Short mmCIF file of C-alpha atoms in Angstrom, two decimals:
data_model
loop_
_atom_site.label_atom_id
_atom_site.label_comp_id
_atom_site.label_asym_id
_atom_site.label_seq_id
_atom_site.Cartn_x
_atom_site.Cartn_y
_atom_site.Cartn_z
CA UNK A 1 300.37 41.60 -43.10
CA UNK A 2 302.91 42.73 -40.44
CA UNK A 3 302.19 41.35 -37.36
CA UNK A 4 301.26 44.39 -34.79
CA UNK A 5 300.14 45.84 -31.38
CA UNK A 6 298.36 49.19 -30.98
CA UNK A 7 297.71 50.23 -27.39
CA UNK A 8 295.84 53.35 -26.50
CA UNK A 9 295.81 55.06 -22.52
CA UNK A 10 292.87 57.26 -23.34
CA UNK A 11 291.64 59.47 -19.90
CA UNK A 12 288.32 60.38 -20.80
CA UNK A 13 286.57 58.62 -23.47
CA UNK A 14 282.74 59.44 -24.66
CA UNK A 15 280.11 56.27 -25.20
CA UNK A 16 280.56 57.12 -29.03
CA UNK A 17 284.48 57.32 -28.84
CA UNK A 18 284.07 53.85 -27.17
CA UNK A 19 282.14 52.85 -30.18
CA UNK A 20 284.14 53.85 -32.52
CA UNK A 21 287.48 52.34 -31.08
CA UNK A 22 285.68 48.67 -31.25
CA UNK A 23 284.38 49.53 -34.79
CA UNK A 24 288.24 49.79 -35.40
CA UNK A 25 289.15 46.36 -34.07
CA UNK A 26 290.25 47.73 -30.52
CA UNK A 27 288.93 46.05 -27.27
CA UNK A 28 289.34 46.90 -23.75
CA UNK A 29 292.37 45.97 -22.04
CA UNK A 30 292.42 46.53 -18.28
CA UNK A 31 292.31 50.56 -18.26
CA UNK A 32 293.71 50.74 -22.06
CA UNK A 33 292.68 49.94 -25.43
CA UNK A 34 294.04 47.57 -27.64
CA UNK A 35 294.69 45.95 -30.97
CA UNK A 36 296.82 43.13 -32.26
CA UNK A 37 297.13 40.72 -34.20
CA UNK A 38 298.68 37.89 -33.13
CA UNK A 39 299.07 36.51 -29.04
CA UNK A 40 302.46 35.67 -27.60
CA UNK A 41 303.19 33.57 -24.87
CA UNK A 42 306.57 31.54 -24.10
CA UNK A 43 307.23 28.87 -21.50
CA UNK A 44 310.86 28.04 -20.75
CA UNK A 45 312.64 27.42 -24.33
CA UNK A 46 308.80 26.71 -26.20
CA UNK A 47 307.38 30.04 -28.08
CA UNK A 48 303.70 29.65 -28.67
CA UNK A 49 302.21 32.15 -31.33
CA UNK A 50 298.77 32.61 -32.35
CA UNK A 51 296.74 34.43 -34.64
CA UNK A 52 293.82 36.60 -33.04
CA UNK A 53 290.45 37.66 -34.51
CA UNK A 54 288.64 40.02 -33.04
CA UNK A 55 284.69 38.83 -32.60
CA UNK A 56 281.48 40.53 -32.67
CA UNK A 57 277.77 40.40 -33.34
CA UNK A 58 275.13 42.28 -34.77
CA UNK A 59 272.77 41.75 -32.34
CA UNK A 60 269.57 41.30 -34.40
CA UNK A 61 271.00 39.14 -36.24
CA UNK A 62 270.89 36.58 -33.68
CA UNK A 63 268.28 33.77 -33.49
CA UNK A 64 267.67 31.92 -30.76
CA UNK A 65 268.78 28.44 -31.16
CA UNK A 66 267.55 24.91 -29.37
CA UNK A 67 270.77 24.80 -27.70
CA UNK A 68 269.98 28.71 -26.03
CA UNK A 69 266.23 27.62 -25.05
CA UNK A 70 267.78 24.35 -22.95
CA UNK A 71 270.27 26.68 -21.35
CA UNK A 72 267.87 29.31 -20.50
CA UNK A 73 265.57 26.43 -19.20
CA UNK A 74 267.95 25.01 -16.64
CA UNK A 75 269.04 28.14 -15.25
CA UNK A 76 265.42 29.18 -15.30
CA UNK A 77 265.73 29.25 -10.92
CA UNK A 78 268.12 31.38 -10.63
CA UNK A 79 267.71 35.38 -10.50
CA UNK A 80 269.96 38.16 -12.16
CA UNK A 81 269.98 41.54 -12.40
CA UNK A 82 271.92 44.32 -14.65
CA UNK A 83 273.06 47.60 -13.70
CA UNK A 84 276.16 49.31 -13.31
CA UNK A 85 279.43 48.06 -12.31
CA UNK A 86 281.87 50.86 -9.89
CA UNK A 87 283.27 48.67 -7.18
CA UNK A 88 285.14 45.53 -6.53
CA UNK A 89 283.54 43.87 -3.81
CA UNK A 90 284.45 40.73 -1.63
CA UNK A 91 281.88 38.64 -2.79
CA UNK A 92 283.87 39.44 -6.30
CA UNK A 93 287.36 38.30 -5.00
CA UNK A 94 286.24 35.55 -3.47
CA UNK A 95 284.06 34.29 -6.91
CA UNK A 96 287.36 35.22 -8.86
CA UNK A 97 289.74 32.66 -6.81
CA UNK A 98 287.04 29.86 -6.81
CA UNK A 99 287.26 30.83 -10.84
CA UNK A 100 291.16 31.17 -11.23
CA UNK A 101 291.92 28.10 -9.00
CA UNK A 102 289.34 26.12 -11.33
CA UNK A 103 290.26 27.06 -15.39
CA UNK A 104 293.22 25.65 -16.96
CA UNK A 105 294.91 28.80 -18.77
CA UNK A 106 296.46 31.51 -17.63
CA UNK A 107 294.94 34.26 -16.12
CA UNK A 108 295.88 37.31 -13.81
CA UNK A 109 296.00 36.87 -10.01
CA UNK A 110 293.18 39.27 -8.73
CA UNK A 111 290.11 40.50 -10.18
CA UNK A 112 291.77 43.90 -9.63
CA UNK A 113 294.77 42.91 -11.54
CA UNK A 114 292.74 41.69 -14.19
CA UNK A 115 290.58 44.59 -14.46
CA UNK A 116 293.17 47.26 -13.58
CA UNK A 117 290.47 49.13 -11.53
CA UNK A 118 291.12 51.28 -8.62
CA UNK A 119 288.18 51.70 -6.17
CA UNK A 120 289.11 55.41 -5.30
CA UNK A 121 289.69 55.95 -9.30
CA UNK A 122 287.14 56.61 -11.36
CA UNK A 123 287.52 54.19 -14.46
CA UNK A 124 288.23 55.24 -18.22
CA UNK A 125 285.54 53.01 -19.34
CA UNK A 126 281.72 52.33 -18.07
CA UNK A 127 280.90 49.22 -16.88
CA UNK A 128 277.71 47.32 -15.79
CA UNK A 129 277.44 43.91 -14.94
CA UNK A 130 275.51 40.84 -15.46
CA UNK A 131 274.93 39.41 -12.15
CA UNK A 132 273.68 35.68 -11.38
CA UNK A 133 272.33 34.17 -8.25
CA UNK A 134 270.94 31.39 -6.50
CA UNK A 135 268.98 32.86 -3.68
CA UNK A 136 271.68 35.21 -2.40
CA UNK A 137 274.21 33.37 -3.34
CA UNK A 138 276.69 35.10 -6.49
CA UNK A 139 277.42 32.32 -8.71
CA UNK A 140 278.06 33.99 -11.89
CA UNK A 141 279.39 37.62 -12.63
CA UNK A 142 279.68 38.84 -16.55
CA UNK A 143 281.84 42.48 -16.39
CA UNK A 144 281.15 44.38 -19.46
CA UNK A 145 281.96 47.98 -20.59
CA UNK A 146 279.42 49.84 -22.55
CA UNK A 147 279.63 52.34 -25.15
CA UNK A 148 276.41 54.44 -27.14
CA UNK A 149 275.56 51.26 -29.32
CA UNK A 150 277.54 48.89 -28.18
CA UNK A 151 278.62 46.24 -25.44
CA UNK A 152 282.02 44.69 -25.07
CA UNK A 153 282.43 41.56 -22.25
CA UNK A 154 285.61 41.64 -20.55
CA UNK A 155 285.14 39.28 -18.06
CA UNK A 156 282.99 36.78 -17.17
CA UNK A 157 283.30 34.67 -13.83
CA UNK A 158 281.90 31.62 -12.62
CA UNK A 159 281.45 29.15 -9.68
CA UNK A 160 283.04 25.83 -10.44
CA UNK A 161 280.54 23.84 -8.78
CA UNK A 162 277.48 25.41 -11.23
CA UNK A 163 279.71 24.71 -14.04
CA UNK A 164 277.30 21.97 -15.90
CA UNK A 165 274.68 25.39 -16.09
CA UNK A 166 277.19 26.72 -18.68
CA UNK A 167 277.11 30.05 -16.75
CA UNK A 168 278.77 31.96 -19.08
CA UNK A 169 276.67 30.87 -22.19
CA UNK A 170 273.51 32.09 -19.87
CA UNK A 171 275.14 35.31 -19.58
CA UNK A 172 275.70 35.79 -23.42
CA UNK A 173 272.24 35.24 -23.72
CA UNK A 174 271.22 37.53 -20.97
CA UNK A 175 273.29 40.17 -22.70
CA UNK A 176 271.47 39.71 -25.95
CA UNK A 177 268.31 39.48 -24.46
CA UNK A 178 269.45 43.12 -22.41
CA UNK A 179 270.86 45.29 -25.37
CA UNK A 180 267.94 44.10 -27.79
CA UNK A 181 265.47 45.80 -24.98
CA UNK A 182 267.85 48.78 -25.14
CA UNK A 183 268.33 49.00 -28.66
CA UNK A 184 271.90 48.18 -28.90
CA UNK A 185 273.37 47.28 -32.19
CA UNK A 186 276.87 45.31 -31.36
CA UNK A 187 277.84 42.07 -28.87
CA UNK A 188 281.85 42.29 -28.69
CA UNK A 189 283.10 38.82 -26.95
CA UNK A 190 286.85 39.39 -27.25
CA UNK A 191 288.69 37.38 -29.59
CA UNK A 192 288.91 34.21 -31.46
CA UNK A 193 292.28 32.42 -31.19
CA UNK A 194 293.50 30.58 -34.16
CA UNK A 195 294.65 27.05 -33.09
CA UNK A 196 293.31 27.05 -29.73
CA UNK A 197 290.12 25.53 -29.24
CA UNK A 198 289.27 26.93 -26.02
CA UNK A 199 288.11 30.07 -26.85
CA UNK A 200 285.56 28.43 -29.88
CA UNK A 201 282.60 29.00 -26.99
CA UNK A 202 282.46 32.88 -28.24
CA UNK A 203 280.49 31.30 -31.32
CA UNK A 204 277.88 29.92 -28.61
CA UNK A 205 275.43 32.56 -29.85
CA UNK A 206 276.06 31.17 -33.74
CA UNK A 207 278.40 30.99 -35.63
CA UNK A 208 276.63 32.07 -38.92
CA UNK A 209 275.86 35.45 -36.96
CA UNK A 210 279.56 36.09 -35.90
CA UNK A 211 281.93 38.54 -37.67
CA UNK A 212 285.77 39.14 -37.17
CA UNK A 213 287.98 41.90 -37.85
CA UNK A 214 290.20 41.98 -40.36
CA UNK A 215 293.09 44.05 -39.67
CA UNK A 216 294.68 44.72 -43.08
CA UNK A 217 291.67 45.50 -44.77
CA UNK A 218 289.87 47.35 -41.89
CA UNK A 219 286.16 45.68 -42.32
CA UNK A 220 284.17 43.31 -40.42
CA UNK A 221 284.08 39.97 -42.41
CA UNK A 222 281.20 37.32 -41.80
CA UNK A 223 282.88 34.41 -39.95
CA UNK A 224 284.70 31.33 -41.82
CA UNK A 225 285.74 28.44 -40.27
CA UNK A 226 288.67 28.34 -42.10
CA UNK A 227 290.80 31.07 -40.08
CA UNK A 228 290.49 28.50 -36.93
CA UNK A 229 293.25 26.21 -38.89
CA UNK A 230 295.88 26.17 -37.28
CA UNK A 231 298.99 28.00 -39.09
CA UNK A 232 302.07 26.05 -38.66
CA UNK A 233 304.86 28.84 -38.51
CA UNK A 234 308.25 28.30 -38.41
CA UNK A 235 310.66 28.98 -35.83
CA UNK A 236 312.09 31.94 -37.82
CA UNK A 237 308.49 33.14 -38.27
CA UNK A 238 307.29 32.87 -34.35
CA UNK A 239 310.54 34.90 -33.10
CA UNK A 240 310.07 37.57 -36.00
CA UNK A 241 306.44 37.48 -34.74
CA UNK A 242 307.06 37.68 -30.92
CA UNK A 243 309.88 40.98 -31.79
CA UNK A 244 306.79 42.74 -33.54
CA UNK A 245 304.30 42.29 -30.49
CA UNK A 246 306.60 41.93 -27.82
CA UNK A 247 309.58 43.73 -28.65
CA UNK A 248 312.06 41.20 -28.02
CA UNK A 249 312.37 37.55 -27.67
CA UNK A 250 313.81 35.74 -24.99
CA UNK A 251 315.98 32.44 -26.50
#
C-alpha cells in the first residue's frame, strides 16, 4: 500500500462524529485528526522510518490479568478522580517538565504545545482526565478525549520519582474500569510502532484483546505479533516513504 497521511481541522465535531473518525483509523492530533501510516523522523544525514498501527480495545473483552491485580494493589494508597478536562493548570506544567526532562524520546516542549489547547478557546474535542494523587500531591495525569462510545488517550503524564508504580499502566486500568461503568465500547491507546519497542506497553491490558487498523483494507484486525518485525527498507524505500508523509526529504 502507498504510504499516506490524512489530516482533518474539523471545528465542531459531535461525540458520534468523534466515533466514527477513530472507527476509520483516525486519532487525535493536537486540535486535528489524523491518519498515517508510517512515522518519519530524521537526525542529521540518518532517516528513521517506521510502520504505525493504530491500537484499540473492545473493552469487554478485557480480563483482568495477575499482572493488573499487583498494579492495582500497589497503587491501592493513592486517590484519583475522573471528570472533565478544560484548563491547563500549573500543577500540569510543572508535572509535564518533571515528565519531559525524565523520558528518552522526543516529545513537544509544553503541555500546551503538545496538546495544542488554548485556555480562552474552546477545544474541538472533549476531554476528561484521569487524575492520580498521593494526598494532594498530582503524580499522575492521563488526558483523554471522549466520543459517544468511545475513549481515545492522548496523553498520559507521570512523576519520575513514582515511576516503579507503573503510573501509566494504573491509568489504563482505571480507564477500563471507568468506561465499563459507563458503558463504553472502545479503549483507543494511540499507536503501535513497528520496530520500536518502546511503545509495546499499549498491549499492557493484553495482547490477545488488542486490535489494529489496517489501512488498506479498512477493518480492525485482531493483533499479531508478527507486524512488530522490524521491516528493513532500503534507502530508496525510506526517502520514497518520507516524500509521501512528509512531502520532501532533506539529504
Amino acid at each position: 500500500m502507498k504510504p499516506f497521511v490524512s489530516t482533518l481541522f474539523p471545528e465542531k465535531l459531535t461525540l458520534q462524529e468523534f466515533d466514527a473518525y477513530m472507527a476509520e483509523g483516525y486519532f487525535p492530533s493536537g486540535q486535528a485528526l489524523q491518519a498515517l501510516s508510517h512515522l518519519v523522523k530524521q537526525f542529521m544525514w540518518v532517516l528513521e522510518v517506521n510502520k504505525v498501527y493504530r491500537t484499540r480495545f473492545i473493552v469487554e473483552d478485557v480480563v483482568l490479568h495477575k499482572t493488573h491485580q499487583r498494579i492495582k494493589k500497589i497503587n491501592r494508597n493513592f486517590r484519583f478522580d475522573i471528570q472533565e478536562f478544560t484548563e491547563i493548570e500549573q500543577v500540569h506544567n510543572e508535572l509535564y517538565q518533571k515528565y519531559s526532562n525524565h523520558i528518552k524520546f522526543d516529545c513537544a516542549s509544553t503541555i500546551l504545545e503538545n496538546l495544542e489547547v488554548n485556555n480562552s478557546k474552546e477545544s474541538v474535542f472533549k476531554r476528561m482526565a484521569i487524575s492520580v494523587y498521593d494526598k494532594d500531591k498530582l503524580i499522575a495525569i492521563d488526558i483523554l478525549c471522549t466520543g459517544a462510545d468511545s475513549l481515545a488517550s492522548v496523553l498520559c503524564i507521570y512523576d519520575p520519582e513514582y515511576a516503579k508504580y507503573s503510573l501509566g499502566k494504573y491509568t489504563m486500568l482505571l480507564a477500563i474500569d471507568y468506561m465499563r461503568q459507563h458503558d463504553y465500547k472502545y479503549y483507543y491507546i494511540g499507536y503501535l510502532i513497528n520496530g520500536d519497542s518502546k511503545f509495546d506497553y499499549k498491549l499492557f491490558l493484553g495482547a490477545e484483546s488488542a486490535y489494529v487498523y489496517d489501512n488498506e483494507n479498512k477493518s480492525w484486525d485482531k493483533f499479531d505479533s508478527s507486524i512488530l518485525v522490524p521491516i528493513d527498507y532500503t534507502n530508496a524505500e525510506r526517502m520514497t516513504i518520507a516524500i509521501e508523509i512528509n512531502g520532501f526529504y532533506v539529504a
